[in-house]
Coordinates of C-alpha atoms in Angstrom, one line a residue:
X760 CA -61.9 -158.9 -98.9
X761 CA -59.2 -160.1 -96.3
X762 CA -57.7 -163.0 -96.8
X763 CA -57.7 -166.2 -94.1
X764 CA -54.1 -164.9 -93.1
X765 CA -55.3 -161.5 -92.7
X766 CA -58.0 -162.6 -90.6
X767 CA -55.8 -164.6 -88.2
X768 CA -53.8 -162.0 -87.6
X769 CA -56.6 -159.6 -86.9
X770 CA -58.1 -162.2 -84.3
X771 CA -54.4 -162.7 -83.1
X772 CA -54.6 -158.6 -82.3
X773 CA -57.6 -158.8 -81.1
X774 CA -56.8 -161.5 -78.1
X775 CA -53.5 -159.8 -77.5
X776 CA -55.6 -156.3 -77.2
X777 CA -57.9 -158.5 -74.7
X778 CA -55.1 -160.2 -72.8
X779 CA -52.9 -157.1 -72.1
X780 CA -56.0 -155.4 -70.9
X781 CA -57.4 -158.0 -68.6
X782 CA -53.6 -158.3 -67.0
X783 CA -53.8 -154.5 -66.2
X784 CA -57.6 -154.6 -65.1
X785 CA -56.1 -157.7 -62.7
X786 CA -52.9 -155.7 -61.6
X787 CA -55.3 -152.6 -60.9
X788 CA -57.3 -154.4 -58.7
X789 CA -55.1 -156.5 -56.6
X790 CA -53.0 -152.4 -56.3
X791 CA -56.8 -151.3 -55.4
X792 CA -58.5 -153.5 -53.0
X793 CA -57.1 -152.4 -49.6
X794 CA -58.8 -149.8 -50.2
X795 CA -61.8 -150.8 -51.8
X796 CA -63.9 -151.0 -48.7
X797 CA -62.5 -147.4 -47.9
X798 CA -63.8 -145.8 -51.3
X799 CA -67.1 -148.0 -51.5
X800 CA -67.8 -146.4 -48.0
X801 CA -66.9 -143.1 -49.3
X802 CA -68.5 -142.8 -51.8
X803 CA -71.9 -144.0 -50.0
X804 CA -71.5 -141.0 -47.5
X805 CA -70.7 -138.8 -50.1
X806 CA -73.8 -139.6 -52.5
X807 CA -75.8 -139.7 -49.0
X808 CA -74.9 -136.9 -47.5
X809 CA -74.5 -134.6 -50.6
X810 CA -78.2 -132.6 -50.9
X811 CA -77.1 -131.6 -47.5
X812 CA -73.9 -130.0 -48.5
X813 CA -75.2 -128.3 -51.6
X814 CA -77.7 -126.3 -48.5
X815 CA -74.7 -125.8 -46.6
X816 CA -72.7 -124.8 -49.8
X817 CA -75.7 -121.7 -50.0
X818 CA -74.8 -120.3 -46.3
X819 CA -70.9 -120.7 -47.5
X820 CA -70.4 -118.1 -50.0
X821 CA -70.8 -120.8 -52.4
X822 CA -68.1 -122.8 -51.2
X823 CA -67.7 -126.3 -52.3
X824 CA -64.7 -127.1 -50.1
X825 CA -65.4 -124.7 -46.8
X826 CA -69.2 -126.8 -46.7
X827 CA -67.9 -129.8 -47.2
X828 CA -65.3 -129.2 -44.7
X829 CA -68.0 -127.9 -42.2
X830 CA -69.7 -130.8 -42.9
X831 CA -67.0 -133.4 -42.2
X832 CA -66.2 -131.2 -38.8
X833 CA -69.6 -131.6 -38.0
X834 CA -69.8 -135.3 -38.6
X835 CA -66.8 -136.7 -36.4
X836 CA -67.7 -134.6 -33.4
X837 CA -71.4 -136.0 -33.2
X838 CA -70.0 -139.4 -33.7
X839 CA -66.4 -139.8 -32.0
X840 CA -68.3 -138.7 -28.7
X841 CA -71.1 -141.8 -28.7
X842 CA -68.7 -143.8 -30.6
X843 CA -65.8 -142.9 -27.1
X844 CA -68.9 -143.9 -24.7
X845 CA -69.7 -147.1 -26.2
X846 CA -65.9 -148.0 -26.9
X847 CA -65.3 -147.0 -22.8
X848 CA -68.8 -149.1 -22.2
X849 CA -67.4 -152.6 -23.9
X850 CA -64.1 -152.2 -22.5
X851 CA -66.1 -151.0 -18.8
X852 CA -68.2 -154.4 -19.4
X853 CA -65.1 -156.9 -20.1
X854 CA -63.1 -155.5 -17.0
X855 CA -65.9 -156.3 -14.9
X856 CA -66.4 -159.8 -15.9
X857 CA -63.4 -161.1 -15.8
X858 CA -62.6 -159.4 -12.3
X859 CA -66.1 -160.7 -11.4
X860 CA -64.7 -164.3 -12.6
X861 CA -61.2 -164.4 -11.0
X862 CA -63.1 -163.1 -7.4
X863 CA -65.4 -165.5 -7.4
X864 CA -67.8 -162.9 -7.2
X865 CA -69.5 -164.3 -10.4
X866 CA -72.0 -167.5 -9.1
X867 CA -74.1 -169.6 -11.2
X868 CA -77.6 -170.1 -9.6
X869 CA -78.4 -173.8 -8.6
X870 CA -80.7 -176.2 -11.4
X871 CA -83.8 -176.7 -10.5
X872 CA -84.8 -181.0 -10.3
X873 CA -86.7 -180.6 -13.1
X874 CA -83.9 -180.2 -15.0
X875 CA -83.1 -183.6 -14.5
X876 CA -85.9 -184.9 -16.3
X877 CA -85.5 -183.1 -19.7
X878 CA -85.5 -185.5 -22.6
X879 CA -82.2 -187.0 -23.8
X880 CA -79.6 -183.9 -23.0
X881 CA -81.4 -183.7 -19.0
X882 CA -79.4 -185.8 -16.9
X883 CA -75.9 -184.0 -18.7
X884 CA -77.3 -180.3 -18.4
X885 CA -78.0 -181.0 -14.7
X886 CA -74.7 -182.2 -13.8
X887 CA -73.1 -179.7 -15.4
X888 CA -75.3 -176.9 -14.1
X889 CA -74.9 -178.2 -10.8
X890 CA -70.8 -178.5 -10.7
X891 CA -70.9 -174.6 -12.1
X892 CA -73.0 -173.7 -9.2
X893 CA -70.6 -176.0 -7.2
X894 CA -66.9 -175.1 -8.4
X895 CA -67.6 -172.6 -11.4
X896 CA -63.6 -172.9 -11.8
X897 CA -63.3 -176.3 -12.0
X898 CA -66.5 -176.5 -14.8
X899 CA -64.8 -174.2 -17.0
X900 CA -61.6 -175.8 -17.0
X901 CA -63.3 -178.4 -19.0
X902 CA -63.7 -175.9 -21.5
X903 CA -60.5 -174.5 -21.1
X904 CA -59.4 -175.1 -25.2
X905 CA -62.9 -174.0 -26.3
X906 CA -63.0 -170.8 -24.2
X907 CA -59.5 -169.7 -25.4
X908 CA -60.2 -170.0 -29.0
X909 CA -63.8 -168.2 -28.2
X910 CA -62.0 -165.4 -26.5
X911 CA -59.0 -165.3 -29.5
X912 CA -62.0 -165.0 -31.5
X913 CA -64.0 -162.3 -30.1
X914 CA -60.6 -160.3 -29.7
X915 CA -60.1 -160.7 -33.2
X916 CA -63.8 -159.4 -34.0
X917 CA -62.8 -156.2 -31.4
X918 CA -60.0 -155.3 -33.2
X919 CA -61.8 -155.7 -36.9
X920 CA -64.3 -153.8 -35.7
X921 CA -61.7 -151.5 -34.0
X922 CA -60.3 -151.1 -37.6
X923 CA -63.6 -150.3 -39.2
X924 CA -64.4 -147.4 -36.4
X925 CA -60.8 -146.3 -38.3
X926 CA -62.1 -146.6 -42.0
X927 CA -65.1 -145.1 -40.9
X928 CA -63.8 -142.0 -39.8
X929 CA -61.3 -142.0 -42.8
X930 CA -64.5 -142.9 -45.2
X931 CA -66.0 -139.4 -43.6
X932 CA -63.2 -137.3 -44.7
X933 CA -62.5 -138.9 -48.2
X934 CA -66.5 -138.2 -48.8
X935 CA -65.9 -134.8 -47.7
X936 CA -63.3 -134.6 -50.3
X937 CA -65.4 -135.9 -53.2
X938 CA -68.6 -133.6 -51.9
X939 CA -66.5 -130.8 -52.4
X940 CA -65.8 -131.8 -55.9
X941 CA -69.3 -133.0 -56.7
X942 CA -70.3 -131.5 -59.8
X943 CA -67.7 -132.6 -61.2
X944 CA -68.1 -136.2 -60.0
X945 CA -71.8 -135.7 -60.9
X946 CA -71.0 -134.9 -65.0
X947 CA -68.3 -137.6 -64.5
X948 CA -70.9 -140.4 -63.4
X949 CA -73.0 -139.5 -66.0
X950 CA -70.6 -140.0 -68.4
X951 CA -69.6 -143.8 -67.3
X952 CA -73.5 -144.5 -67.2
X953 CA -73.6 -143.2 -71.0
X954 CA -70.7 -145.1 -71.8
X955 CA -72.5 -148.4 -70.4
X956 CA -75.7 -148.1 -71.2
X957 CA -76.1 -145.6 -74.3
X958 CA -76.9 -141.8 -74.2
X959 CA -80.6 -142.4 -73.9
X960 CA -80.5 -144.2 -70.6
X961 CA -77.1 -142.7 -69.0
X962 CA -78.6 -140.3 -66.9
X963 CA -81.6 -142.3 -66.3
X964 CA -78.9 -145.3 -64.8
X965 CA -77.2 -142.4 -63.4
X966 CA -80.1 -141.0 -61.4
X967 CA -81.0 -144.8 -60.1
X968 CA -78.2 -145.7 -58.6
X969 CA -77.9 -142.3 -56.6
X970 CA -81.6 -142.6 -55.3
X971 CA -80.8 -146.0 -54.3
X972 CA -77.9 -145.2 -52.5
X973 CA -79.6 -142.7 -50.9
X974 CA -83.0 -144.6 -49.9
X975 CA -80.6 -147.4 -48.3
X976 CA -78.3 -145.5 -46.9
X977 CA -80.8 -143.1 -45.2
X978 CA -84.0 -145.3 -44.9
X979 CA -82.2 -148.3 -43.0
X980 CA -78.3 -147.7 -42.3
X981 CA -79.1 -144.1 -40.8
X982 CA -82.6 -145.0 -39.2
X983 CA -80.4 -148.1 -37.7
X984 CA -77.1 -145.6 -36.6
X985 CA -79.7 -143.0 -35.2
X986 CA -81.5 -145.8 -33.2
X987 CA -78.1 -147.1 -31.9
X988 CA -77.2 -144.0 -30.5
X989 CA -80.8 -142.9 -28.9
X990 CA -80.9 -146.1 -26.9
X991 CA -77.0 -146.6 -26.6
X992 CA -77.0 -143.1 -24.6
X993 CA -80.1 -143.8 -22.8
X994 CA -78.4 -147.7 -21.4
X995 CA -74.9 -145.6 -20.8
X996 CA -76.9 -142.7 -18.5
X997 CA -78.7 -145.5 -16.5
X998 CA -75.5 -147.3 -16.0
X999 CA -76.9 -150.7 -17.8
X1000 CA -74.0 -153.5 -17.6
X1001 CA -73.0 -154.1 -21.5
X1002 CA -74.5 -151.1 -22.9
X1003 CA -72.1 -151.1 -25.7
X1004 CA -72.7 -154.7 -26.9
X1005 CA -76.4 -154.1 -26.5
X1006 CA -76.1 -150.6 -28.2
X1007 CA -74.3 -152.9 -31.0
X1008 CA -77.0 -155.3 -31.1
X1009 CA -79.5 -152.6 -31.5
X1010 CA -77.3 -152.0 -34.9
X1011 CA -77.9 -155.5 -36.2
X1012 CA -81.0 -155.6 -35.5
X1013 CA -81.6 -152.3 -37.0
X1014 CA -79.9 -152.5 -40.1
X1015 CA -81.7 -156.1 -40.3
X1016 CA -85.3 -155.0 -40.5
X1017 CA -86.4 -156.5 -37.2
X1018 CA -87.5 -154.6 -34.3
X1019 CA -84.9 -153.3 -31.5
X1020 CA -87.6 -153.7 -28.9
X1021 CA -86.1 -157.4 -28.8
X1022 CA -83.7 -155.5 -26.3
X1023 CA -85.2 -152.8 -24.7
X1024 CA -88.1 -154.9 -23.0
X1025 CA -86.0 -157.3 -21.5
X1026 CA -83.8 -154.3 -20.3
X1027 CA -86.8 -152.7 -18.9
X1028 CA -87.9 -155.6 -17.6
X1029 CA -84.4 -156.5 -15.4
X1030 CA -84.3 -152.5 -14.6
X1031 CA -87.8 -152.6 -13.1
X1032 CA -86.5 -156.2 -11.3
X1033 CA -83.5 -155.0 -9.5
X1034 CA -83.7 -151.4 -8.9
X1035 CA -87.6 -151.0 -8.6
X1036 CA -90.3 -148.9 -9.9
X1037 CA -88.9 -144.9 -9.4
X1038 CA -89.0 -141.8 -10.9
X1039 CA -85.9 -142.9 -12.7
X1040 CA -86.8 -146.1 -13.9
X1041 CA -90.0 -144.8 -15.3
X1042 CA -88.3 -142.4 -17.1
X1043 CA -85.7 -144.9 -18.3
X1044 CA -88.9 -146.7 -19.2
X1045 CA -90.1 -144.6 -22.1
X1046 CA -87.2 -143.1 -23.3
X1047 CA -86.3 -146.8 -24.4
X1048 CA -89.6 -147.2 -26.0
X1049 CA -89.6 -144.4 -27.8
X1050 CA -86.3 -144.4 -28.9
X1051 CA -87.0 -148.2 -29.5
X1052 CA -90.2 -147.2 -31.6
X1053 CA -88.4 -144.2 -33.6
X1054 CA -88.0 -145.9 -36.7
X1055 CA -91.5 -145.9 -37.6
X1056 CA -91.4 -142.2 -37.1
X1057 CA -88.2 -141.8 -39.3
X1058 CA -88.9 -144.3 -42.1
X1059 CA -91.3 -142.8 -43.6
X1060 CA -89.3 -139.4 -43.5
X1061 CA -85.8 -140.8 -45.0
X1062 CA -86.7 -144.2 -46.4
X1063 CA -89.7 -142.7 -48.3
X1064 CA -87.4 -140.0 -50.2
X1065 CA -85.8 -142.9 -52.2
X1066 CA -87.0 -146.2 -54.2
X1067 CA -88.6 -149.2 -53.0
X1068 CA -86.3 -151.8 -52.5
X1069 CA -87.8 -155.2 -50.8
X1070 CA -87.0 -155.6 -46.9
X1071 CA -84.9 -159.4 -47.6
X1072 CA -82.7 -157.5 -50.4
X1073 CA -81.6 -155.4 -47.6
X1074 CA -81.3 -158.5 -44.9
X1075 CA -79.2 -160.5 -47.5
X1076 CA -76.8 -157.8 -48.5
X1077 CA -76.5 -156.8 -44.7
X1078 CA -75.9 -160.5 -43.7
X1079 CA -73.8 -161.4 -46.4
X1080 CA -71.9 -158.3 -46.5
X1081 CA -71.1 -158.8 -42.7
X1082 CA -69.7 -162.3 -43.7
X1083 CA -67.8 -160.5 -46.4
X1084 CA -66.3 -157.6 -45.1
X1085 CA -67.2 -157.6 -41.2
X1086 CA -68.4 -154.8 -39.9
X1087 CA -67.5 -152.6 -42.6
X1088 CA -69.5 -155.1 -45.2
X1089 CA -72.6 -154.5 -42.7
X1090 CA -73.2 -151.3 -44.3
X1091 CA -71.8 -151.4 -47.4
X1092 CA -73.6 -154.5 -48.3
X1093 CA -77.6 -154.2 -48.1
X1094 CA -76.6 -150.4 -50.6
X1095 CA -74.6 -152.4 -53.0
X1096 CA -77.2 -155.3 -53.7
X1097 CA -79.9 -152.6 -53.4
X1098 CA -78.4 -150.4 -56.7
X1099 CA -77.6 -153.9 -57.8
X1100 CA -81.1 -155.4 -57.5
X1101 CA -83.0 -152.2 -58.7
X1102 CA -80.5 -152.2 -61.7
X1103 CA -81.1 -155.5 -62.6
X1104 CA -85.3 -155.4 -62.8
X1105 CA -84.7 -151.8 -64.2
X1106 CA -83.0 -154.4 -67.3
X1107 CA -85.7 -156.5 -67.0
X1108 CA -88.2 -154.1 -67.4
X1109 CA -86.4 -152.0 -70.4
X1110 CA -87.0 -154.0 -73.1
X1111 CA -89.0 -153.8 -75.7
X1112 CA -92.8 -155.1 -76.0
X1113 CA -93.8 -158.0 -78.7
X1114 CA -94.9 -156.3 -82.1
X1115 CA -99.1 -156.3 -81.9
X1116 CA -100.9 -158.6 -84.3
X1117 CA -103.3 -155.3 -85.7
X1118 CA -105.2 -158.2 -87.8
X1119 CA -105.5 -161.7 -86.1
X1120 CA -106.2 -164.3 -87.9
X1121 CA -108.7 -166.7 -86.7
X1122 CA -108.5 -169.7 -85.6

């Protein structure tokens, strides 16, 4: 039996053991996280985009890294070209407005007098309306502090998301580089889930978190992408002022659950108002709906192949990873909470049930 000195000394090992450890898990980290976001995203397109490879892989002699290769090829050239157009479009739309602004081309309609007579903020929103139809300059000089930090602002958010365009493409040839060792990383994450959770349930943990990867990744961050890029090309072709930001917006509101028509009508709506109703604008017409209505096509075919994971898990995580991480956390976010919400109830639910009473006593 040890004695109390012996058992001191063993605790004193222990703590030491614990401290060094949690130093180097700390150091590891802080060496790690630049590119955290980079890997996280990798690792997404690689687990996504991996049943896609291993066909590929078939017409490739076999090949891990000539299909993975193909694949990555394949990737950047069907994205740098919409990505180009919608990069060109946003910097197309800023030009204009501010050339619009220092012409004076750019006029503010008159208020109508029943402005006036709106409760409380009325007699303030009139004036102010009026003096931008008036002298537009002089209104915004009011503003001028406001504006500039605005404008600082939204550069800032150009050149994160800038940045992220960067990672992205970078994300697409790291995951290239893990498909074409995937069987390896396959055993290898099967091993970590054993390690965590036991050899009865490794695989098992192992197999949840890829599904969920992929059901996220494919059933809402792909059906969102796909959507962008259908209508994005469609508002570029017909010339529509600020079809980048609006091809962006279709993103959000994508990746968001709620439906892109939000934009399209009123687009189809100011198309039909200012250039009339033509062959053209007809045509424009239901190529936005039905790129607008596409996910209900493509949901069932992608988001179907995966688990169930509830519509708000997937708002929060792509809300709170935007806060997070920007752009970057927009997609990465709804897929981690997803594997992090379907792990948790898959705890929940593994446990095991109360002993039954096979002879009750009565009462």
């Amino acid at each position: 039996m040890a004695t109390p000195q012996q058992q001191t000394q063993g605790m004193l090992d222990v703590l030491i053991r614990a401290g060094l450890i949690a130093v180097l898990a700390v150091f590891c980290y802080r060496v790690f996280r630049p590119f955290l976001d980079l890997m996280l995203w990798s690792l997404i397109l690689a687990v996504t985009l991996y049943p896609l490879h291993r066909r590929l892989k078939a017409y490739m002699g076999g090949s891990d890294a000539r299909a993975a290769t193909l694949l990555v090829l394949i990737a950047l050239v069907l994205l740098l070209v919409p990505i180009f157009m919608f990069a060109e479009s946003l910097a197309e739309s800023a030009r204009n407005s501010i050339a619009a602004v220092r012409s004076g081309a750019w006029r503010v309609p008159p208020p109508v007098e029943s402005v006036a007579s709106w409760p409380v903020i009325g007699n303030a929103v009139y004036g102010f309306w009026e003096q931008a139809a008036t002298n537009l300059t002089g209104a915004l000089q009011k503003f001028a502090p406001d504006l500039k930090e605005m404008s600082l602002n939204l550069l800032a958010k150009l050149a994160s998301m800038g940045a992220s365009m960067l990672i992205f493409f970078g994300a697409i040839i790291v995951a290239g580089i893990i498909m074409a060792y995937g069987e390896a990383g396959s055993r290898n994450a099967v091993l970590i889930a054993t390690r965590l959770a036991g050899p009865d349930r490794g695989a098992g943990l192992a197999a949840l978190c890829t599904a969920t990867i992929r059901a996220v990744a494919q059933g809402v961050v792909g059906i969102a992408f796909i959507q962008m890029l259908l209508i994005g090309i469609g508002f570029i072709a017909m010339g529509i002022p600020g079809a980048g930001l609006l091809a962006l917006a279709v993103l959000l509101l994508g990746i968001m659950q709620l439906p892109v028509t939000l934009i399209t009508l009123p687009v189809i709506g100011v198309v039909f108002a200012t250039r009339g109703v033509t062959s053209a604008t007809i045509t424009f017409a239901i190529y936005s709906l039905i790129a607008g209505l596409s996910d209900n096509v493509l949901k069932p075919l992608l988001l179907g192949r995966g688990v169930d994971v509830p519509m708000p898990v997937v708002l929060i995580g792509a809300l709170g990873g935007m806060v997070v991480s920007g752009i970057i956390g927009l997609f990465i976010g709804p897929v981690l909470l997803a594997v992090g919400y379907n792990l948790f109830w898959q705890w929940v639910d593994d446990q095991p049930l109360p002993p039954v009473d096979d002879h009750p006593h009565d009462a």
